PDB file of C-alpha atoms in Angstrom:
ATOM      1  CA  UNK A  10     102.050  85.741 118.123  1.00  0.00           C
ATOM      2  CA  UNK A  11     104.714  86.143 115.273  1.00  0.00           C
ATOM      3  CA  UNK A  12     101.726  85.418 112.790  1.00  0.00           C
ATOM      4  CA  UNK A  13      99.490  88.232 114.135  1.00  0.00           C
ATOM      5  CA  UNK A  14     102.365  90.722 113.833  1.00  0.00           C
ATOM      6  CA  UNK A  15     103.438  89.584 110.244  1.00  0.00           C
ATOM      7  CA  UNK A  16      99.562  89.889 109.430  1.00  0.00           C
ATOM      8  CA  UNK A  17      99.287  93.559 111.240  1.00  0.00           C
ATOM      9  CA  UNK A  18     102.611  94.477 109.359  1.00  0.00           C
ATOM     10  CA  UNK A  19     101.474  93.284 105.686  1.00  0.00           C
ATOM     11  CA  UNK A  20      97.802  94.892 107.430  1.00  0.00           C
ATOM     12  CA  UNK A  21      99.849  97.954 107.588  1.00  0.00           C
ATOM     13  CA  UNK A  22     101.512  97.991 104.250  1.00  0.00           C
ATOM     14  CA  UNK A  23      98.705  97.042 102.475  1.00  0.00           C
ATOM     15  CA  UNK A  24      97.076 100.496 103.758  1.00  0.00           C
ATOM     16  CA  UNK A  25     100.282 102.547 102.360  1.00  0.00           C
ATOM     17  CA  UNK A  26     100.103 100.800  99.122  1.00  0.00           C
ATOM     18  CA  UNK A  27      95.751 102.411  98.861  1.00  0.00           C
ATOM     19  CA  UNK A  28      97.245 105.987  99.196  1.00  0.00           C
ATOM     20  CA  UNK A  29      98.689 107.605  96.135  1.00  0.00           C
ATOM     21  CA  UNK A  30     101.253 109.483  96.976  1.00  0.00           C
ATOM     22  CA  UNK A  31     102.977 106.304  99.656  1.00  0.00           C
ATOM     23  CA  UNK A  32     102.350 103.793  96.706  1.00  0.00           C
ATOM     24  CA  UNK A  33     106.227 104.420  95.606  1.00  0.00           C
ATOM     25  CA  UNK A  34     108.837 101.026  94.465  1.00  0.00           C
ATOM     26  CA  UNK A  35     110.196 101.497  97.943  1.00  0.00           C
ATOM     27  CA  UNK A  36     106.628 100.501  99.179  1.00  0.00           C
ATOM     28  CA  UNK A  37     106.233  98.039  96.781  1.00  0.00           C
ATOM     29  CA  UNK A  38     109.587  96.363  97.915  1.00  0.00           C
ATOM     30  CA  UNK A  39     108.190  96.565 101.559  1.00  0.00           C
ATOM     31  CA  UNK A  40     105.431  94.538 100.404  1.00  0.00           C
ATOM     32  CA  UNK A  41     107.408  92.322  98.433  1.00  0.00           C
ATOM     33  CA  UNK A  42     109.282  91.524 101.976  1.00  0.00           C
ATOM     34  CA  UNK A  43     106.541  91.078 104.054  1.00  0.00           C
ATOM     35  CA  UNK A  44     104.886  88.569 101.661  1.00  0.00           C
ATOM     36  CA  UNK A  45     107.815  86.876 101.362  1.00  0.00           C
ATOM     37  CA  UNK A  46     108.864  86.356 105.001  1.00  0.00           C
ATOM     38  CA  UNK A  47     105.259  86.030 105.583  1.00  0.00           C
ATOM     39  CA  UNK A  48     105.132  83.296 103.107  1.00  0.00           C
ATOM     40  CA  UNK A  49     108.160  81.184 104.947  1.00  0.00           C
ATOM     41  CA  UNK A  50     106.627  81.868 108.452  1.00  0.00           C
ATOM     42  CA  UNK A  51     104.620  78.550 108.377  1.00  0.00           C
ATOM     43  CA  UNK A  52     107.685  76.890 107.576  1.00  0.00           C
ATOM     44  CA  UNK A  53     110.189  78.777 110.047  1.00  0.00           C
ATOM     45  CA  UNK A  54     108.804  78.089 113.509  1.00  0.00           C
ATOM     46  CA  UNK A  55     108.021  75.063 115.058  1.00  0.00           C
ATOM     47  CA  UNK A  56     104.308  74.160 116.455  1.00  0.00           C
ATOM     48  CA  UNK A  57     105.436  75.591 120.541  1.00  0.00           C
ATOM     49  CA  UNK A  58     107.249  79.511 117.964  1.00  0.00           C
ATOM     50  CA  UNK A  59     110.143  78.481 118.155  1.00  0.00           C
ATOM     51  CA  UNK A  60     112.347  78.896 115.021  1.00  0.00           C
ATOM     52  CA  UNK A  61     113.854  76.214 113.046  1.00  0.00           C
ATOM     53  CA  UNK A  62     117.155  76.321 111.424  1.00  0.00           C
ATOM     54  CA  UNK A  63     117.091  77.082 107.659  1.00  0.00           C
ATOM     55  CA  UNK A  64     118.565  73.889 106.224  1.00  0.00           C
ATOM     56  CA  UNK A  65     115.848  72.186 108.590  1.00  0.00           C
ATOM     57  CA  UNK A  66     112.603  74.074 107.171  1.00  0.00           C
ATOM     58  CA  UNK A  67     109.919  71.995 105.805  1.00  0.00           C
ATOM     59  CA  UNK A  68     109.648  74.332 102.473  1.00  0.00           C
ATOM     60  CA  UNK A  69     106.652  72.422 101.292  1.00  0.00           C
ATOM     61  CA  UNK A  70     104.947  74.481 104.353  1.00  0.00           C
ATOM     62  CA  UNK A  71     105.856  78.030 102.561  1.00  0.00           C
ATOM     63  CA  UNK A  72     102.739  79.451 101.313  1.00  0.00           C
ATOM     64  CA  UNK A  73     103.377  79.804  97.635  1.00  0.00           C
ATOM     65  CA  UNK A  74     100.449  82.121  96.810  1.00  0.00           C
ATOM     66  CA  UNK A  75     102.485  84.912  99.361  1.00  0.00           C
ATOM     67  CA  UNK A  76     105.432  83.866  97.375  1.00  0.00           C
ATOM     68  CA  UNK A  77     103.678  84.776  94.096  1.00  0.00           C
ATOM     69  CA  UNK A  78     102.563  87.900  95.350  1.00  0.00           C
ATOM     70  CA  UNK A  79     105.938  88.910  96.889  1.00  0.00           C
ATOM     71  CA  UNK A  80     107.407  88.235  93.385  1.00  0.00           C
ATOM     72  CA  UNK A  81     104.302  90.568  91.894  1.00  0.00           C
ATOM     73  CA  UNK A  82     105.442  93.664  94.304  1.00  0.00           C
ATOM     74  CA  UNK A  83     109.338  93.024  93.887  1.00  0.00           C
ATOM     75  CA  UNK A  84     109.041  93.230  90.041  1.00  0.00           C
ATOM     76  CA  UNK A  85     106.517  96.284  90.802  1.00  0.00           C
ATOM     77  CA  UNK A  86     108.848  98.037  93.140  1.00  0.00           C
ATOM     78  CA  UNK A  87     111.878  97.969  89.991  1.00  0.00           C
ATOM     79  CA  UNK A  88     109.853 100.939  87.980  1.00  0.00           C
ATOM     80  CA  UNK A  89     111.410 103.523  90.319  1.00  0.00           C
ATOM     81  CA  UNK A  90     115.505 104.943  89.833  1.00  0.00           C
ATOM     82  CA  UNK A  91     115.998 104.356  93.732  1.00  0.00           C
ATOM     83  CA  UNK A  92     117.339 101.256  95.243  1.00  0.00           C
ATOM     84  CA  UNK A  93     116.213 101.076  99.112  1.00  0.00           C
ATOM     85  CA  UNK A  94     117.205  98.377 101.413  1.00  0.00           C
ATOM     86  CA  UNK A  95     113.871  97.150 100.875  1.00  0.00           C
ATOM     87  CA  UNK A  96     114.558  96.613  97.630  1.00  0.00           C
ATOM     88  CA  UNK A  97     117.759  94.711  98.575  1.00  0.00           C
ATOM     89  CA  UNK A  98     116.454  92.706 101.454  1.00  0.00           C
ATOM     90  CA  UNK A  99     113.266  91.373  99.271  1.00  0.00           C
ATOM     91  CA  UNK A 100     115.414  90.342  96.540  1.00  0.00           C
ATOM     92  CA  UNK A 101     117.412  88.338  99.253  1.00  0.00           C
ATOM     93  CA  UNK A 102     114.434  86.960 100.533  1.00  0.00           C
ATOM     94  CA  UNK A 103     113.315  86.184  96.632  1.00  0.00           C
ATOM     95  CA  UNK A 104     116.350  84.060  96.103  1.00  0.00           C
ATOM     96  CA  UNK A 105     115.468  82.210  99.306  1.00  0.00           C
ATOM     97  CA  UNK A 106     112.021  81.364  98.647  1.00  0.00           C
ATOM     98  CA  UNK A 107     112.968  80.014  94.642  1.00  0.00           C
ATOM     99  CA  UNK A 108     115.262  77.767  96.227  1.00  0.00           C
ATOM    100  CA  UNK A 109     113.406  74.225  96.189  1.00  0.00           C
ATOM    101  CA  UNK A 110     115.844  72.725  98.812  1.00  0.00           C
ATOM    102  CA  UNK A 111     118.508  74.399 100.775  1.00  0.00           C
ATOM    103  CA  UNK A 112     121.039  73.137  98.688  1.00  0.00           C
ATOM    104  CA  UNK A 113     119.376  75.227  95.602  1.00  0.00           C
ATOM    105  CA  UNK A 114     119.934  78.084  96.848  1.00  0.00           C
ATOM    106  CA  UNK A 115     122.096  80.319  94.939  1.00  0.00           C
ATOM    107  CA  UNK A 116     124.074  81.811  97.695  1.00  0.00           C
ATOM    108  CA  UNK A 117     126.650  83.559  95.488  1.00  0.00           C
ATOM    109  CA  UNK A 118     123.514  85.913  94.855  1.00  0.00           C
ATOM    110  CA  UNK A 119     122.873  86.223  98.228  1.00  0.00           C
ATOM    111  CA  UNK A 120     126.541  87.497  99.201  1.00  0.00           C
ATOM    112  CA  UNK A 121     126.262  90.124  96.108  1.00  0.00           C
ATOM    113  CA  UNK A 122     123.210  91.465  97.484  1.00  0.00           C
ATOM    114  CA  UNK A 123     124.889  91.522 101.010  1.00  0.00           C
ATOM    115  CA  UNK A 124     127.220  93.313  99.412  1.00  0.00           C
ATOM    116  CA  UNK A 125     124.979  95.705  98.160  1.00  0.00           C
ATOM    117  CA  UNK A 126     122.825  96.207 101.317  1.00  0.00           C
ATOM    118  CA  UNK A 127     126.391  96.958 103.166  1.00  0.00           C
ATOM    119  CA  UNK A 128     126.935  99.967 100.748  1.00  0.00           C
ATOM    120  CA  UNK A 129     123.336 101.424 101.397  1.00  0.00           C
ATOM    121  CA  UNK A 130     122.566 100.180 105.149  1.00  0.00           C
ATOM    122  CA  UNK A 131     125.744  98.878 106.402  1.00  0.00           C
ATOM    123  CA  UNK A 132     125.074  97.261 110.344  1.00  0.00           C
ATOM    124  CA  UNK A 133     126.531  94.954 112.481  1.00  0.00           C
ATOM    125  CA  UNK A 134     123.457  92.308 111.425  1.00  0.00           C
ATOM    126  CA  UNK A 135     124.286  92.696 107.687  1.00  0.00           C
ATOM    127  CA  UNK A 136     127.565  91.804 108.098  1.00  0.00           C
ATOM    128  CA  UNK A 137     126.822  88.884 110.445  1.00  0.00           C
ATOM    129  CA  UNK A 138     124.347  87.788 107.877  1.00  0.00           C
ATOM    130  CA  UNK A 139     126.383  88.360 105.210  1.00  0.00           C
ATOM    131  CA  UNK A 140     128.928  86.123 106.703  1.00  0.00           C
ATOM    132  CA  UNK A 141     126.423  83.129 107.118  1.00  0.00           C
ATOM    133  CA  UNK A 142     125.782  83.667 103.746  1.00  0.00           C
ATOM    134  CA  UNK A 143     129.191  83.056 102.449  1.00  0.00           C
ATOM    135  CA  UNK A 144     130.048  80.625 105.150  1.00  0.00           C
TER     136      UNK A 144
END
């Protein structure tokens, strides 16, 4: 189910991206997010949907072409003067998915950009998130 709703949502975004005047960096950083949590689906649920734990992800399952083409929006959605959560949230999914192994993540990037998405979109699940992140 979660894998027919990531597909209808990139489905979705992929349709803003054809029109000219909704092809903006914010949309660009949408579809930089998509294909990036699209691309560690595989890797983030277990065979019954359930979801595994991050430090227990099998990141060999990530689908590296969605990670290329996540990268291609994200450096697509930086020709634009506005920074959107989108923007924010991709780039915090980016670090994720360079990360080889858990312990390669560079989670001192990660809190900055929490940092940053608390100034533009500050909620209760940023801050919980946030926390994880420096935890």
């Amino acid at each position: 189910m979660r894998a027919e709703l990531c597909q209808e949502a990139m489905g979705l975004t992929a349709l803003l991206l054809e029109h000219p005047l909704a092809a903006t960096p914010a949309t660009h950083a949408l579809a930089a997010l998509m294909c990036l949590h699209a691309a560690r689906l595989p890797g983030r649920v277990d065979a019954s949907g359930s979801l595994i734990s991050l430090f227990d992800q099998d990141r060999s399952r990530w689908d590296s072409r969605l990670v290329a083409e996540g990268q291609r929006f994200l450096d697509l959605s930086a020709t634009g003067p506005e920074l959107t959560q989108y923007h924010v949230e991709a780039a915090i999914a980016w670090v994720h998915a360079m990360a080889h192994r858990t312990e390669d993540t560079d989670w001192g990037k990660i809190v900055s950009l929490y940092n940053t998405l608390m100034t533009i979109r500050p909620s209760p699940v940023v801050a919980l998130n946030r926390a994880i992140a420096i935890a």
